[in-house]
Amino acid sequence: MTAEIPEILRSDEVDGASDEVDVLVVGFGMAGACAAVEAAEAGARVLVIDRGGAGGSTSAMAGGHFYLGGGTAVQVATGHADTAEQMYKYLEAASPDPDPEKLRLYCDGSVEHFEWLERQGVRFERSYYPGKAVIQPGTEGLMYTGNEKVWPFRDVAEPAPRGHKVPVPGDKGGARMVIELLEKRFRSLGGEIRYETGATGLVTDRRGGVVGARWRHFTESGVIRAAAVVLTAGGYACNPDMVAAYTSRLAHGVTPLGSTYDDGLGIRMGISAGGATRHMDRAFVSAPFYPPPELLNGIVVNKLGNRFVAEDAYHGRTAAYVFQQPDAVAYLIVDSESVGTPRYGTVPFIDGWESVPEMEQELDLPEGSLRGTLEEYNHDAARGADPRFHKHPDWLRPLDVGPWAAYDLTPGKATYVGFTLGGLRTDVDGAVLTETGNPIAGLHAAGACASNIAQDSDGYSSGTRLGEGSFFGRRAGRHAAGAARTTTARGGSRR
Ligand SMILES: Cc1cc2nc3c(=O)[nH]c(=O)nc-3n(C[C@H](O)[C@H](O)[C@H](O)COP(=O)(O)OP(=O)(O)OC[C@H]3O[C@@H](n4cnc5c(N)ncnc54)[C@H](O)[C@@H]3O)c2cc1C
């Protein structure tokens, strides 16, 4: 693997092209599929190339959560009031660097986007899973997948569940179904997809605008000329060199979550044309210790025996706080009423002890530290309060029924998984921007290739990646088709 930026080919050096199209989409994951369908619906001649043997790679592995709200048919049918304004307030509070224009469009357009997905053939079940879990175990259409009920967010915005899941049970790669439907739709619009064909670099004109891409298919190679190129080639979790260069959080004790094609080549191609990046140091990380939900009654402490997070937080938020602790050491402590076996088996059980002092000693915590933490926690929990971290009363119960047990949440002991969140800087229509904020002619990006709403693990909600990738992918496709029309109207392609 490499973190190298691929070379640009100047258009006047191109010796013939294999194809000439309006829009070239690089990568047929969720973002690329949505871009391709929209561009084709807008009347553009669209060609998709994808390195994989089939569509979707990482998207096809996804459980299938889409973060949508503002009053979708599933929210309405299951009796969950929500508005675009409450969704906006929540996402704004959850983002370290909120982009008001993108957030506004995403929240205001969420119901329409839900309906568009259903028009492609995805029927979200009108049902709700009330439990605390990483993903609905069945085909329920809706559940909470973020920190909406967690402090301070519950005080900022009215909580509402927004994790819409495709009707495929559990975490069995439900998003593949959406990719397949989009592929069918795209082909029915006359679009062409070439698999096992990877883009290797961009082609630019005299002014630096993007006018095509180089491709490789086994031993064959060539150039496709396009009035607009949409980069939707995914993130870079599986490129150790890029992870080391940009995202140290993922480099130690975290197993990359993604496909082998997540090597960041799309992002690097965007950089090669002058595209700026945003949030490249950020990643989603997680080692979910729930379900079973009873474990949320426990407390999480660091190597000093102190709590540091509301334990009912979304698993990505808890993980983010673990990494901020001294030596990233963390333990989940429970009493005999809260003990359980983590569903994902990634958080190892250490042992059980008859007394707290024994546990404190075995875990090598400072003498008296865990005892003090538990005394304070139990005292407050008995009156339904958690003044330090504001854990929701639903999960507050004194941990006073021995024996006590501990699970190891330390990265390296617990298996943390993660993926990158940074990508190319784009405007609301997916146009790739330079560091000074100018759009690069002919270049768009969306999905894990771009930086949009998902910005860090602390504020991440499951479904944001597929939600924003599909939403801004559609916008990028439409805008690319429009840009291609303008180029054609001006008398042909840019050379
Ligand atoms: C196990 C798992 C579960 C997940 N569950 C969820 C979930 O439920 N909800 C959610 O929001 N997120 C989820 N995620 C994250 C989410 O799946 C990804 O962030 C998202 O699918 C990225 O979509 P994308 O279209 O940007 O990229 P991808 O799906 O990675 O698609 C990129 C495509 O580009 C192709 N490609 C790469 N390089 C090139 C090249 N040079 N030339 C041509 N083609 C190229 C690849 O082959 C691939 O088909 C999950 C991730 C994993 C791994």
XYZ file of C-alpha atoms and ligand atoms in Angstrom:
548
model
C 0.000 0.000 0.000
C 1.035 3.557 -0.426
C 0.000 7.044 0.576
C 1.428 8.443 -2.633
C -0.510 10.969 -4.648
C -1.025 9.638 -8.191
C 0.283 11.654 -11.092
C -1.990 13.832 -13.169
C -2.078 13.232 -16.906
C -2.423 16.396 -18.969
C -5.148 16.137 -21.570
C -2.816 17.239 -24.394
C -0.661 14.187 -23.609
C -3.605 11.828 -24.085
C -3.222 9.704 -27.165
C -6.797 8.657 -27.867
C -9.522 7.736 -25.397
C -11.431 4.492 -24.962
C -14.658 6.352 -24.172
C -16.129 9.811 -24.148
C -18.997 10.347 -21.704
C -20.773 13.133 -19.851
C -20.253 11.748 -16.350
C -17.711 9.199 -15.159
C -18.465 7.743 -11.726
C -15.468 6.128 -10.024
C -16.732 3.460 -7.607
C -20.157 1.811 -7.311
C -20.715 1.814 -3.546
C -23.709 3.535 -1.954
C -22.520 7.029 -2.876
C -21.522 6.094 -6.435
C -24.710 4.149 -7.101
C -26.851 7.105 -6.011
C -24.726 9.539 -8.035
C -24.933 7.325 -11.117
C -28.721 6.917 -10.932
C -29.306 10.657 -10.463
C -26.910 11.640 -13.244
C -28.549 9.157 -15.620
C -32.024 10.348 -14.618
C -30.879 13.879 -15.442
C -30.191 12.674 -18.986
C -26.405 12.379 -18.851
C -24.432 9.599 -20.570
C -22.978 7.928 -17.488
C -20.236 5.350 -17.237
C -19.295 3.721 -13.921
C -16.001 1.955 -13.328
C -15.344 -0.103 -10.209
C -12.268 -2.025 -9.180
C -14.293 -4.797 -7.568
C -15.892 -7.762 -9.257
C -19.326 -6.605 -8.091
C -20.873 -3.426 -6.766
C -20.739 -2.146 -3.282
C -17.637 -3.519 -1.599
C -17.828 -1.792 1.800
C -21.402 -0.633 1.328
C -22.438 -4.216 0.664
C -20.945 -5.231 4.038
C -22.958 -2.612 5.928
C -25.771 -3.653 8.218
C -28.011 -1.198 6.437
C -28.704 1.706 8.798
C -29.592 5.002 7.147
C -29.738 7.976 9.514
C -32.911 9.763 8.438
C -35.568 11.777 10.203
C -37.766 14.817 10.251
C -40.968 12.746 10.078
C -40.352 9.769 7.795
C -43.190 7.329 7.164
C -41.584 4.849 9.600
C -41.298 7.465 12.332
C -44.915 8.494 11.798
C -46.222 4.919 11.652
C -44.434 3.978 14.875
C -45.553 7.102 16.736
C -42.229 8.952 16.947
C -42.576 12.686 16.526
C -39.627 14.293 14.765
C -38.963 17.456 12.798
C -36.176 18.608 10.524
C -35.425 21.324 13.081
C -34.907 18.848 15.959
C -32.776 16.657 13.711
C -30.703 19.696 12.745
C -30.220 20.731 16.370
C -29.072 17.240 17.276
C -26.636 16.832 14.392
C -25.280 20.331 14.896
C -24.591 19.605 18.575
C -23.011 16.243 17.701
C -20.577 17.653 15.099
C -17.246 19.183 16.084
C -17.256 21.362 12.955
C -20.861 21.593 11.738
C -21.468 22.829 8.223
C -24.822 24.640 8.588
C -25.645 24.562 4.879
C -25.048 20.830 4.477
C -26.832 20.014 7.733
C -29.823 22.135 6.761
C -30.129 20.429 3.375
C -29.679 16.983 4.874
C -32.305 17.486 7.566
C -34.806 19.374 5.404
C -34.359 16.813 2.618
C -34.392 13.719 4.800
C -38.049 12.754 4.282
C -37.764 13.230 0.515
C -34.580 11.151 0.530
C -36.315 8.377 2.483
C -39.108 8.406 -0.096
C -36.579 8.335 -2.947
C -34.917 5.250 -1.415
C -38.322 3.594 -1.175
C -39.045 4.479 -4.798
C -35.896 2.542 -5.745
C -37.564 -0.512 -4.211
C -36.367 -0.505 -0.561
C -39.359 -0.886 1.719
C -38.427 0.015 5.304
C -40.573 -1.958 7.717
C -43.049 0.226 9.653
C -41.878 -1.148 12.991
C -39.714 -0.054 15.906
C -37.098 -1.880 17.983
C -37.233 -0.375 21.479
C -34.127 -2.066 22.921
C -30.598 -0.745 23.297
C -28.542 -2.568 20.688
C -25.967 -1.901 17.994
C -28.438 -2.904 15.297
C -31.981 -4.247 15.231
C -31.775 -8.033 15.650
C -34.690 -8.531 13.243
C -36.116 -6.544 10.367
C -37.555 -3.696 12.451
C -37.392 -0.486 10.461
C -36.407 1.934 13.209
C -34.344 2.268 16.386
C -32.141 4.745 18.253
C -28.645 4.561 16.756
C -26.941 7.590 18.254
C -26.675 9.733 21.368
C -30.096 11.371 21.067
C -31.142 10.295 24.595
C -27.662 10.853 26.021
C -26.650 14.023 27.885
C -26.029 16.772 26.754
C -27.839 16.001 23.486
C -31.188 15.191 25.096
C -31.239 18.733 26.524
C -30.405 20.297 23.142
C -32.893 18.491 20.896
C -36.025 16.450 21.449
C -34.806 12.824 21.169
C -36.130 10.791 18.228
C -35.017 7.450 16.765
C -33.545 7.921 13.290
C -31.736 4.651 12.538
C -33.735 3.293 9.572
C -32.686 -0.211 8.630
C -33.403 -2.100 5.438
C -35.577 -5.199 6.024
C -32.759 -7.726 6.306
C -32.377 -9.387 9.732
C -29.590 -8.267 12.062
C -26.223 -7.218 10.712
C -26.182 -9.476 7.656
C -25.020 -6.905 5.104
C -28.488 -5.489 4.460
C -27.206 -2.547 2.426
C -26.242 -4.955 -0.380
C -29.931 -5.120 -1.204
C -29.981 -1.369 -1.844
C -26.897 -1.545 -4.085
C -28.531 -4.304 -6.128
C -31.718 -2.278 -6.557
C -29.743 0.804 -7.574
C -27.710 -1.213 -10.060
C -30.910 -2.482 -11.654
C -32.319 1.029 -11.801
C -29.104 2.460 -13.262
C -28.936 -0.179 -15.993
C -32.601 0.388 -16.813
C -31.702 4.035 -17.459
C -29.091 2.917 -19.982
C -26.094 3.287 -17.681
C -23.028 1.066 -18.047
C -20.880 -0.397 -15.258
C -17.450 -1.887 -15.868
C -16.257 -4.019 -12.993
C -12.647 -5.014 -12.307
C -11.745 -1.667 -13.851
C -9.987 0.762 -11.533
C -9.266 4.436 -11.996
C -5.537 5.032 -11.539
C -5.307 8.812 -11.961
C -7.086 11.896 -13.239
C -6.732 13.753 -16.520
C -6.835 17.557 -16.435
C -7.049 20.315 -19.028
C -4.778 23.356 -19.380
C -6.585 25.210 -16.591
C -6.446 22.309 -14.158
C -10.071 21.261 -14.630
C -10.739 17.519 -14.585
C -11.646 16.051 -17.976
C -11.323 12.325 -17.431
C -9.467 9.502 -15.777
C -6.975 6.786 -16.538
C -8.174 3.230 -15.963
C -6.752 -0.267 -15.695
C -8.443 -3.643 -16.277
C -5.913 -6.413 -15.541
C -3.258 -5.802 -18.230
C -5.295 -3.351 -20.296
C -5.298 0.369 -19.619
C -6.645 3.528 -21.194
C -8.260 6.908 -20.693
C -11.925 7.855 -20.403
C -12.773 11.419 -21.306
C -15.632 12.898 -19.280
C -17.148 16.335 -18.864
C -17.452 15.553 -15.138
C -15.894 12.943 -12.861
C -17.498 11.868 -9.580
C -15.112 10.258 -7.088
C -17.003 7.768 -4.927
C -14.196 5.290 -4.315
C -14.591 4.946 -0.536
C -12.358 5.670 2.462
C -8.904 4.434 3.477
C -9.274 2.326 6.626
C -7.488 -0.564 4.915
C -4.457 1.426 3.773
C -1.951 1.285 6.680
C 0.309 3.885 5.067
C -2.479 6.444 4.781
C -3.750 5.582 8.257
C -0.226 6.149 9.644
C 0.105 9.417 7.729
C -3.272 10.901 8.628
C -5.270 9.066 11.286
C -3.154 7.966 14.239
C -6.329 7.035 16.162
C -6.803 4.042 13.843
C -3.150 3.057 13.787
C -2.958 1.436 17.246
C -5.190 -1.259 18.626
C -7.950 -0.848 16.025
C -8.920 -3.397 13.382
C -9.895 -1.688 10.129
C -13.509 -2.175 9.147
C -13.888 -2.170 5.397
C -12.903 -3.821 2.155
C -9.471 -4.135 0.561
C -10.498 -1.378 -1.860
C -10.622 1.114 1.018
C -7.130 2.329 0.167
C -7.961 6.017 -0.251
C -7.011 6.177 -3.912
C -10.124 8.240 -4.657
C -9.119 10.807 -2.025
C -5.548 10.827 -3.325
C -6.767 11.372 -6.875
C -8.805 14.342 -5.613
C -5.707 15.739 -3.869
C -3.712 15.303 -7.086
C -6.094 17.710 -8.838
C -5.758 20.317 -6.069
C -8.608 19.178 -3.820
C -8.358 20.028 -0.129
C -9.269 17.535 2.596
C -11.111 17.848 5.882
C -11.056 15.839 9.129
C -8.452 13.372 7.889
C -7.341 12.789 11.491
C -10.810 11.572 12.492
C -12.118 8.027 12.674
C -15.065 6.044 13.904
C -13.891 3.514 16.519
C -15.846 1.024 18.547
C -15.830 -2.040 20.766
C -19.503 -2.380 21.651
C -20.009 -3.998 25.076
C -23.812 -3.991 24.708
C -26.086 -5.813 24.041
C -27.122 -7.253 26.448
C -28.465 -3.894 27.647
C -28.094 -4.823 31.357
C -24.373 -4.160 30.989
C -25.225 -0.481 30.573
C -26.076 -0.476 34.283
C -22.355 -0.877 34.895
C -19.747 1.850 35.105
C -16.662 2.371 32.961
C -13.499 3.453 34.761
C -9.947 4.301 33.695
C -6.668 3.110 35.256
C -7.140 5.669 38.050
C -10.458 4.100 38.979
C -12.402 7.149 37.760
C -15.441 7.258 35.508
C -15.081 9.383 32.368
C -18.215 8.945 30.232
C -21.947 8.387 30.587
C -22.053 4.629 30.091
C -25.336 4.759 28.174
C -23.595 6.654 25.339
C -23.570 5.253 21.803
C -20.704 2.724 21.591
C -18.641 4.941 19.260
C -18.755 7.793 21.772
C -17.701 5.584 24.692
C -14.829 4.288 22.543
C -13.712 7.815 21.681
C -13.472 8.650 25.381
C -11.559 5.438 26.123
C -8.823 6.578 23.741
C -8.489 9.832 25.701
C -7.732 8.061 29.010
C -4.246 7.491 30.471
C -2.708 4.662 28.385
C -6.233 4.127 27.007
C -6.891 1.660 29.834
C -10.577 1.123 30.609
C -12.718 -1.387 32.492
C -16.429 -2.026 32.558
C -17.426 -2.797 36.148
C -20.686 -4.564 36.984
C -22.304 -6.204 39.994
C -24.010 -9.586 39.946
C -27.343 -8.040 38.900
C -25.868 -6.455 35.768
C -23.535 -9.156 34.586
C -23.995 -10.529 31.045
C -22.154 -11.815 28.005
C -21.387 -9.139 25.412
C -23.152 -10.130 22.198
C -20.197 -9.244 19.988
C -17.625 -11.115 22.065
C -15.087 -8.365 21.486
C -14.879 -7.204 25.110
C -13.248 -9.910 27.267
C -14.476 -10.833 30.714
C -11.584 -10.500 33.193
C -12.876 -12.060 36.411
C -15.323 -11.837 39.281
C -14.510 -10.870 42.902
C -16.295 -11.167 46.236
C -15.295 -7.651 47.263
C -14.524 -4.318 45.620
C -11.087 -3.968 47.340
C -10.053 -7.333 45.826
C -11.149 -6.209 42.384
C -9.348 -2.891 42.812
C -6.135 -4.704 43.709
C -6.360 -7.242 40.867
C -6.998 -4.504 38.312
C -4.056 -2.528 39.719
C -6.186 0.540 40.403
C -4.988 3.035 43.054
C -6.041 1.925 46.523
C -9.480 3.207 47.434
C -10.136 4.687 43.993
C -12.761 2.244 42.739
C -14.316 2.035 46.188
C -14.714 5.835 46.203
C -16.083 5.900 42.673
C -18.628 3.181 43.423
C -19.684 4.761 46.719
C -20.426 8.054 45.023
C -22.109 6.403 42.017
C -24.268 4.126 44.183
C -25.288 6.975 46.453
C -26.417 9.105 43.491
C -27.944 6.203 41.551
C -30.116 5.304 44.532
C -31.838 8.672 44.112
C -31.946 8.351 40.295
C -29.236 10.929 39.642
C -25.782 11.085 38.066
C -24.564 14.654 38.595
C -21.116 13.911 37.148
C -21.990 12.393 33.760
C -25.790 12.599 33.585
C -26.302 8.955 32.678
C -29.950 8.482 31.792
C -32.094 7.358 34.758
C -33.103 4.263 32.702
C -29.620 2.862 33.351
C -29.032 4.076 36.878
C -29.045 1.399 39.563
C -26.703 1.086 42.531
C -24.049 -1.568 41.852
C -24.232 -2.992 45.346
C -25.025 -6.676 44.905
C -21.790 -8.672 45.009
C -19.885 -10.414 43.664
C -18.545 -7.826 41.210
C -16.960 -8.386 37.825
C -14.866 -6.509 35.281
C -14.538 -6.584 31.488
C -11.495 -5.253 29.698
C -12.324 -2.310 27.437
C -8.667 -1.467 26.797
C -7.840 -1.304 23.062
C -5.740 -4.327 22.195
C -7.485 -6.402 24.889
C -10.931 -5.531 23.615
C -11.192 -5.710 19.832
C -11.799 -2.226 18.523
C -12.889 -1.805 14.915
C -12.951 1.437 12.998
C -13.068 3.306 9.742
C -11.895 6.694 8.544
C -14.158 9.732 8.508
C -12.047 12.333 6.706
C -12.123 13.014 3.000
C -12.178 15.571 0.235
C -13.552 19.006 0.980
C -16.762 19.447 -0.994
C -19.589 21.946 -1.309
C -23.249 21.014 -0.902
C -23.344 19.675 -4.468
C -20.282 17.505 -4.064
C -17.986 19.824 -6.047
C -14.441 19.256 -4.779
C -12.989 22.466 -3.345
C -9.435 23.729 -3.134
C -7.962 24.978 0.139
C -9.122 28.496 -0.785
C -12.669 27.231 -1.362
C -12.775 27.305 -5.164
C -14.487 24.415 -6.947
C -12.297 22.349 -9.244
C -14.016 22.261 -12.638
C -15.272 18.807 -13.547
C -14.571 17.168 -10.176
C -17.080 15.914 -7.608
C -16.855 13.556 -4.650
C -19.223 11.896 -2.206
C -19.450 9.114 0.357
C -16.400 8.033 2.322
C -14.234 9.845 -0.263
C -15.585 13.170 0.976
C -16.005 14.938 4.289
C -19.617 15.757 5.051
C -21.616 15.125 8.215
C -19.853 12.216 9.954
C -16.849 13.890 11.518
C -15.782 11.986 14.612
C -16.562 9.004 16.771
C -17.841 11.068 19.736
C -20.791 12.376 17.744
C -21.300 9.560 15.226
C -24.664 7.833 14.873
C -25.051 4.542 12.990
C -26.492 5.213 9.595
C -24.793 8.566 9.040
C -22.363 7.117 6.498
C -24.963 5.474 4.271
C -27.358 8.353 4.886
C -25.010 11.148 3.905
C -23.273 9.061 1.209
C -26.557 8.395 -0.560
C -27.914 11.914 0.000
C -24.838 13.857 -1.109
C -24.076 11.186 -3.730
C -27.384 12.021 -5.359
C -26.607 15.739 -5.258
C -23.135 15.143 -6.726
C -24.617 13.057 -9.565
C -27.222 15.685 -10.413
C -24.706 18.502 -10.285
C -22.165 16.590 -12.375
C -24.851 15.978 -15.010
C -25.668 19.691 -14.977
C -21.993 20.621 -15.312
C -21.679 18.202 -18.239
C -24.686 19.820 -19.939
C -23.117 23.257 -19.543
C -19.853 22.040 -21.066
C -21.690 20.494 -24.026
C -23.749 23.654 -24.546
C -20.500 25.625 -24.699
C -19.443 23.536 -27.651
C -17.891 20.254 -26.623
C -15.533 18.912 -24.066
C -12.781 20.781 -22.227
C -9.408 19.680 -23.557
C -19.278 -4.145 8.547
C -19.692 -2.723 8.290
C -20.967 -2.302 8.647
C -21.356 -0.990 8.412
N -22.641 -0.624 8.707
C -23.050 0.620 8.385
C -24.419 0.987 8.497
O -25.292 0.179 8.814
N -24.756 2.281 8.227
C -23.838 3.213 7.826
O -24.200 4.365 7.608
N -22.545 2.867 7.651
C -22.142 1.603 7.884
N -20.847 1.264 7.658
C -19.976 2.254 6.991
C -20.386 2.317 5.525
O -20.650 1.017 5.044
C -19.353 2.971 4.615
O -18.855 4.149 5.182
C -20.024 3.284 3.280
O -20.570 2.094 2.750
C -19.100 3.926 2.291
O -19.804 4.018 1.075
P -19.099 4.587 -0.204
O -20.062 4.494 -1.314
O -18.532 5.908 0.088
O -17.853 3.630 -0.435
P -17.778 2.060 -0.751
O -18.984 1.333 -0.382
O -16.479 1.627 -0.177
O -17.691 2.030 -2.314
C -16.559 2.449 -2.999
C -16.453 1.680 -4.293
O -15.351 2.201 -5.019
C -14.607 1.141 -5.586
N -13.256 1.656 -5.819
C -12.286 1.905 -4.924
N -11.216 2.424 -5.534
C -11.514 2.506 -6.848
C -10.809 2.944 -7.989
N -9.573 3.427 -7.900
N -11.416 2.866 -9.199
C -12.680 2.360 -9.320
N -13.378 1.928 -8.268
C -12.812 2.012 -7.041
C -14.732 0.012 -4.606
O -14.536 -1.250 -5.235
C -16.161 0.199 -4.096
O -17.091 -0.576 -4.831
C -20.443 -0.060 7.861
C -19.162 -0.470 7.500
C -18.797 -1.799 7.674
C -17.449 -2.238 7.197
